[in-house]
RNA sequence: GUCCCCAUCGUCUAGCCAGGUCCAGGACACCGGGCUUUCAAUCCGGCAACAGGGGUUCAAAUCCCCUUGGGGACGCCA
C-alpha cells in the first residue's frame, strides 16, 4: 500500500480504495474543563473547513467523561465561542456523559470475546512499577500480571480496571494525511486501560467507540494525539470497525516556542496573545479575522493572506497543511484584523463598537454619526478596543493636550490664529466637511502663507488633544459648530494661561 | 531517559512529493521615500532565510544518510 523504500514523510493519499465512497464525517471533541483553547479552535476550524470542502458533516461532541473537572458552564462557554466564530456544527452536541450504555455494551462485548480482561492491580502497585521502570531507564508498559488469570479465579469483591488484550500482530505503521507515514512501535502497544476501577470508561476507549459509532471518516486532531493512535487503531480492529483516516495537525505554540498552555496566560497577556478565545473577543478582534488568522497559521494557499469564508470553505485542504508548529504572532493577527475592519460595513462596526465605548464610559448609540466615525477610524485601528479609544474625542473634549504637541503648536501666537478661525467658523455656512475645508484653505492663504498644516495642526490639537487624527474637517463637522467653538475657546484659554510656562 | 515528530527571513509561509525556470517569492514587523491638513490607508524601495556536514546527480532548498537544534508523547487526564 505504501512504498516502503520511501522514508520521506510523504503525505498519505486522501482517499484510498474502500474509503473512496464513505461520506466525509468529522468531529470536534473538546472537553469542557474550562474556556475554549485557541489551539482547540484551530482544530475545530480545520475540521469544519474540511467538512465544508468535501460536502461532509461536522459533528460536535463534548468529552465530559471526567466528571470532576467538567462543568456545564464550560460547555456553555465552548458553545458560545463556536457561535461567535460562526463555526456551526451539523450534528450534536453529543455528550459522552450520556452515552454510558454504549461504552458499557462495548466493554461487555470485549470482555465476553476475551479481547479485554479484568485487572486487579492497584494504582499504587502500578505507580511503583512505573517508577521502577523509570529508575531502570526503561519505557514503562503494563507487565500483564492479570492477563492470563482464569476469570473464575478473579479475586471477588475487589475493584478492578478493564484492560485491552493487545494482540501480538500489529501493523508496522499507519498513514497520516498530514504527517505521512508514521511507524508503530510494537513495544509501546501495551494492555491499556479501557475502564477505570470505578467503572467509568477512559478517553481512548470512548473516542474509538464514539468515532466508530458516529461513523467518523477522518479524525483531524492535534499532533499530541499521535502516540494514542496505534492503540486506538488496535481497538477499532478488535471491535471489527473500520479504521478512519487520521490527520494530525501541528500544534500552536507561544512566542517561547512551546505548546500554548493555559498556565502561562499571564506571560502571554503581556505579549498580546492569549489561549482563551473569549479573550480575543474582549481584545476587540473580529471573529472572522481570528478565523482567517488561525486558518492561515499552518495552512496556506499560495501567497493569499485574506480569504472570505466562502473561499476558505472551497479551498481548504489537508495537502497544504504544514507539518511544523506555528507560533502565534500578535502583530500579524492585528494586521489581519485591521484588514477585516477596513472591509467591514460602517454601520455594522458602529453596532460592534458600542459595547467597547461603554467600557470607556461612553454611552453612544449606533446611529449614523457613529457609523461615520467608524468609517474614518477603521483604517487607523487594529482592534475595536483601539477604535473605541480613538473615538473618545468625538464624545468628550480632550482631557488634556499632548505635551510635546502643545509645546510645538500652542505657542502664544497660536491664540490669535485660533481666534481668527473661531470668528470665521461662527458665521460659516454650511458647517459641513466641504464647507469647512474651503474656509480653512482660504484662511491658510491669508494667515499661514497657504500652509494648511500650520493652521490645521493647532486646531487639530484643540479638537482632539493630539496631532494625529482623521480629517480635521470631518471631526469639526461631526462635533458641530457649538462644540467646535467651545474647544477652540478652551485652547485659547490654555495658551493664554500657560504660554509662559513651557 | 525512551519513543515519535519537525527544520526556508525574527514570525506566518511559497517552492520540496514529479531536482534545473530559485545568487529563493509573498505576508507581518522593522527601516527609507512618494501622496497628504496630521495620523492612518495606499504606492514605491530596503533589510532579512534554504540549521551544519556528508552523499546521489551534469545539476539539490528540493532525493538519501548523519549531526545539531526545537517540539511532542510517555496517567485508573483528556
mmCIF file of N, CA and C in Angstrom, chain A residues 338-399:
data_model
loop_
_atom_site.group_PDB
_atom_site.id
_atom_site.type_symbol
_atom_site.label_atom_id
_atom_site.label_comp_id
_atom_site.label_asym_id
_atom_site.label_seq_id
_atom_site.Cartn_x
_atom_site.Cartn_y
_atom_site.Cartn_z
ATOM 1 N N UNK A 338 -7.146 44.363 11.154
ATOM 2 C CA UNK A 338 -7.306 45.663 10.518
ATOM 3 C C UNK A 338 -7.856 45.507 9.100
ATOM 4 N N UNK A 339 -7.376 44.493 8.406
ATOM 5 C CA UNK A 339 -7.891 44.246 7.065
ATOM 6 C C UNK A 339 -9.400 43.996 7.102
ATOM 7 N N UNK A 340 -9.822 43.226 8.074
ATOM 8 C CA UNK A 340 -11.249 42.945 8.188
ATOM 9 C C UNK A 340 -12.028 44.163 8.632
ATOM 10 N N UNK A 341 -11.417 44.955 9.501
ATOM 11 C CA UNK A 341 -12.042 46.189 9.958
ATOM 12 C C UNK A 341 -12.317 47.079 8.751
ATOM 13 N N UNK A 342 -11.303 47.202 7.891
ATOM 14 C CA UNK A 342 -11.432 48.080 6.729
ATOM 15 C C UNK A 342 -12.492 47.587 5.758
ATOM 16 N N UNK A 343 -12.678 46.290 5.727
ATOM 17 C CA UNK A 343 -13.664 45.728 4.801
ATOM 18 C C UNK A 343 -15.078 45.765 5.380
ATOM 19 N N UNK A 344 -15.137 46.000 6.687
ATOM 20 C CA UNK A 344 -16.442 45.927 7.341
ATOM 21 C C UNK A 344 -17.326 47.113 7.002
ATOM 22 N N UNK A 345 -18.607 46.854 7.054
ATOM 23 C CA UNK A 345 -19.609 47.873 6.833
ATOM 24 C C UNK A 345 -19.597 48.840 8.022
ATOM 25 N N UNK A 346 -19.675 50.146 7.745
ATOM 26 C CA UNK A 346 -19.586 51.146 8.806
ATOM 27 C C UNK A 346 -20.672 50.992 9.868
ATOM 28 N N UNK A 347 -21.877 50.735 9.423
ATOM 29 C CA UNK A 347 -22.984 50.612 10.374
ATOM 30 C C UNK A 347 -22.788 49.382 11.264
ATOM 31 N N UNK A 348 -22.262 48.330 10.656
ATOM 32 C CA UNK A 348 -22.004 47.110 11.410
ATOM 33 C C UNK A 348 -20.925 47.371 12.464
ATOM 34 N N UNK A 349 -19.911 48.105 12.071
ATOM 35 C CA UNK A 349 -18.848 48.433 13.015
ATOM 36 C C UNK A 349 -19.381 49.275 14.163
ATOM 37 N N UNK A 350 -20.261 50.183 13.828
ATOM 38 C CA UNK A 350 -20.847 51.046 14.859
ATOM 39 C C UNK A 350 -21.543 50.185 15.900
ATOM 40 N N UNK A 351 -22.283 49.210 15.416
ATOM 41 C CA UNK A 351 -23.008 48.301 16.303
ATOM 42 C C UNK A 351 -22.024 47.547 17.207
ATOM 43 N N UNK A 352 -20.932 47.099 16.606
ATOM 44 C CA UNK A 352 -19.946 46.341 17.367
ATOM 45 C C UNK A 352 -19.170 47.206 18.350
ATOM 46 N N UNK A 353 -19.041 48.480 17.989
ATOM 47 C CA UNK A 353 -18.219 49.363 18.805
ATOM 48 C C UNK A 353 -18.902 49.817 20.089
ATOM 49 N N UNK A 354 -20.225 49.866 20.051
ATOM 50 C CA UNK A 354 -20.975 50.378 21.204
ATOM 51 C C UNK A 354 -20.533 49.793 22.552
ATOM 52 N N UNK A 355 -20.464 48.480 22.684
ATOM 53 C CA UNK A 355 -20.026 47.948 23.985
ATOM 54 C C UNK A 355 -18.595 48.338 24.359
ATOM 55 N N UNK A 356 -17.748 48.502 23.370
ATOM 56 C CA UNK A 356 -16.369 48.895 23.672
ATOM 57 C C UNK A 356 -16.298 50.359 24.118
ATOM 58 N N UNK A 357 -17.225 51.144 23.601
ATOM 59 C CA UNK A 357 -17.298 52.538 24.039
ATOM 60 C C UNK A 357 -17.834 52.583 25.467
ATOM 61 N N UNK A 358 -18.842 51.758 25.715
ATOM 62 C CA UNK A 358 -19.444 51.713 27.049
ATOM 63 C C UNK A 358 -18.382 51.365 28.084
ATOM 64 N N UNK A 359 -17.493 50.499 27.684
ATOM 65 C CA UNK A 359 -16.383 50.094 28.541
ATOM 66 C C UNK A 359 -15.573 51.312 28.987
ATOM 67 N N UNK A 360 -15.546 52.315 28.129
ATOM 68 C CA UNK A 360 -14.789 53.532 28.441
ATOM 69 C C UNK A 360 -15.680 54.622 29.008
ATOM 70 N N UNK A 361 -16.890 54.233 29.362
ATOM 71 C CA UNK A 361 -17.792 55.208 29.961
ATOM 72 C C UNK A 361 -18.483 56.109 28.951
ATOM 73 N N UNK A 362 -18.519 55.681 27.706
ATOM 74 C CA UNK A 362 -19.198 56.477 26.683
ATOM 75 C C UNK A 362 -20.466 55.766 26.246
ATOM 76 N N UNK A 363 -21.585 56.398 26.534
ATOM 77 C CA UNK A 363 -22.852 55.802 26.133
ATOM 78 C C UNK A 363 -23.203 56.336 24.761
ATOM 79 N N UNK A 364 -22.953 55.544 23.750
ATOM 80 C CA UNK A 364 -23.242 56.005 22.401
ATOM 81 C C UNK A 364 -24.277 55.112 21.744
ATOM 82 N N UNK A 365 -25.013 55.688 20.813
ATOM 83 C CA UNK A 365 -25.972 54.892 20.058
ATOM 84 C C UNK A 365 -25.330 54.541 18.727
ATOM 85 N N UNK A 366 -25.704 53.387 18.180
ATOM 86 C CA UNK A 366 -25.103 53.015 16.900
ATOM 87 C C UNK A 366 -25.855 53.689 15.758
ATOM 88 N N UNK A 367 -25.791 55.016 15.782
ATOM 89 C CA UNK A 367 -26.503 55.792 14.769
ATOM 90 C C UNK A 367 -25.585 56.155 13.598
ATOM 91 N N UNK A 368 -26.100 57.017 12.744
ATOM 92 C CA UNK A 368 -25.326 57.399 11.560
ATOM 93 C C UNK A 368 -24.064 58.145 11.916
ATOM 94 N N UNK A 369 -24.154 58.898 12.976
ATOM 95 C CA UNK A 369 -22.980 59.661 13.406
ATOM 96 C C UNK A 369 -21.846 58.694 13.738
ATOM 97 N N UNK A 370 -22.198 57.657 14.512
ATOM 98 C CA UNK A 370 -21.170 56.686 14.906
ATOM 99 C C UNK A 370 -20.671 55.902 13.691
ATOM 100 N N UNK A 371 -21.558 55.611 12.772
ATOM 101 C CA UNK A 371 -21.141 54.915 11.550
ATOM 102 C C UNK A 371 -20.092 55.732 10.818
ATOM 103 N N UNK A 372 -20.364 57.015 10.716
ATOM 104 C CA UNK A 372 -19.423 57.896 10.031
ATOM 105 C C UNK A 372 -18.073 57.894 10.725
ATOM 106 N N UNK A 373 -18.117 57.941 12.038
ATOM 107 C CA UNK A 373 -16.880 57.929 12.818
ATOM 108 C C UNK A 373 -16.117 56.627 12.559
ATOM 109 N N UNK A 374 -16.846 55.528 12.553
ATOM 110 C CA UNK A 374 -16.214 54.216 12.302
ATOM 111 C C UNK A 374 -15.565 54.188 10.932
ATOM 112 N N UNK A 375 -16.238 54.769 9.967
ATOM 113 C CA UNK A 375 -15.705 54.803 8.618
ATOM 114 C C UNK A 375 -14.347 55.489 8.583
ATOM 115 N N UNK A 376 -14.220 56.530 9.378
ATOM 116 C CA UNK A 376 -12.954 57.264 9.430
ATOM 117 C C UNK A 376 -11.893 56.520 10.230
ATOM 118 N N UNK A 377 -12.345 55.868 11.273
ATOM 119 C CA UNK A 377 -11.405 55.233 12.190
ATOM 120 C C UNK A 377 -10.916 53.859 11.731
ATOM 121 N N UNK A 378 -11.703 53.189 10.918
ATOM 122 C CA UNK A 378 -11.356 51.788 10.637
ATOM 123 C C UNK A 378 -9.991 51.537 9.998
ATOM 124 N N UNK A 379 -9.503 52.414 9.122
ATOM 125 C CA UNK A 379 -8.148 52.093 8.628
ATOM 126 C C UNK A 379 -7.056 52.477 9.624
ATOM 127 N N UNK A 380 -7.463 53.158 10.689
ATOM 128 C CA UNK A 380 -6.465 53.627 11.657
ATOM 129 C C UNK A 380 -6.344 52.729 12.875
ATOM 130 N N UNK A 381 -7.310 51.844 13.036
ATOM 131 C CA UNK A 381 -7.310 50.994 14.233
ATOM 132 C C UNK A 381 -7.023 49.542 13.864
ATOM 133 N N UNK A 382 -6.467 48.831 14.799
ATOM 134 C CA UNK A 382 -6.228 47.409 14.576
ATOM 135 C C UNK A 382 -7.268 46.552 15.273
ATOM 136 N N UNK A 383 -7.859 47.107 16.299
ATOM 137 C CA UNK A 383 -8.864 46.356 17.054
ATOM 138 C C UNK A 383 -10.001 47.297 17.438
ATOM 139 N N UNK A 384 -11.095 46.728 17.896
ATOM 140 C CA UNK A 384 -12.220 47.542 18.329
ATOM 141 C C UNK A 384 -11.862 48.325 19.588
ATOM 142 N N UNK A 385 -10.974 47.749 20.387
ATOM 143 C CA UNK A 385 -10.537 48.449 21.589
ATOM 144 C C UNK A 385 -9.804 49.732 21.190
ATOM 145 N N UNK A 386 -8.928 49.603 20.215
ATOM 146 C CA UNK A 386 -8.208 50.788 19.739
ATOM 147 C C UNK A 386 -9.168 51.795 19.133
ATOM 148 N N UNK A 387 -10.128 51.278 18.408
ATOM 149 C CA UNK A 387 -11.071 52.163 17.747
ATOM 150 C C UNK A 387 -11.880 52.961 18.756
ATOM 151 N N UNK A 388 -12.263 52.277 19.817
ATOM 152 C CA UNK A 388 -13.034 52.954 20.863
ATOM 153 C C UNK A 388 -12.191 54.051 21.508
ATOM 154 N N UNK A 389 -10.918 53.745 21.706
ATOM 155 C CA UNK A 389 -10.029 54.728 22.323
ATOM 156 C C UNK A 389 -9.899 55.954 21.412
ATOM 157 N N UNK A 390 -9.808 55.694 20.109
ATOM 158 C CA UNK A 390 -9.651 56.790 19.163
ATOM 159 C C UNK A 390 -10.907 57.637 19.053
ATOM 160 N N UNK A 391 -12.033 57.029 19.399
ATOM 161 C CA UNK A 391 -13.301 57.726 19.237
ATOM 162 C C UNK A 391 -13.589 58.690 20.383
ATOM 163 N N UNK A 392 -12.791 58.596 21.411
ATOM 164 C CA UNK A 392 -13.010 59.386 22.615
ATOM 165 C C UNK A 392 -13.388 60.842 22.374
ATOM 166 N N UNK A 393 -12.574 61.552 21.620
ATOM 167 C CA UNK A 393 -12.786 62.992 21.474
ATOM 168 C C UNK A 393 -14.008 63.361 20.641
ATOM 169 N N UNK A 394 -14.660 62.333 20.072
ATOM 170 C CA UNK A 394 -15.894 62.635 19.363
ATOM 171 C C UNK A 394 -17.037 62.786 20.366
ATOM 172 N N UNK A 395 -16.768 62.311 21.586
ATOM 173 C CA UNK A 395 -17.809 62.343 22.604
ATOM 174 C C UNK A 395 -17.500 63.243 23.779
ATOM 175 N N UNK A 396 -16.214 63.423 24.036
ATOM 176 C CA UNK A 396 -15.811 64.262 25.163
ATOM 177 C C UNK A 396 -14.686 65.175 24.718
ATOM 178 N N UNK A 397 -14.598 66.362 25.276
ATOM 179 C CA UNK A 397 -13.471 67.224 24.942
ATOM 180 C C UNK A 397 -12.193 66.532 25.401
ATOM 181 N N UNK A 398 -11.088 66.810 24.731
ATOM 182 C CA UNK A 398 -9.846 66.161 25.161
ATOM 183 C C UNK A 398 -9.539 66.503 26.622
ATOM 184 N N UNK A 399 -9.248 65.494 27.443
ATOM 185 C CA UNK A 399 -8.988 65.737 28.857
ATOM 186 C C UNK A 399 -7.682 66.509 29.061
#
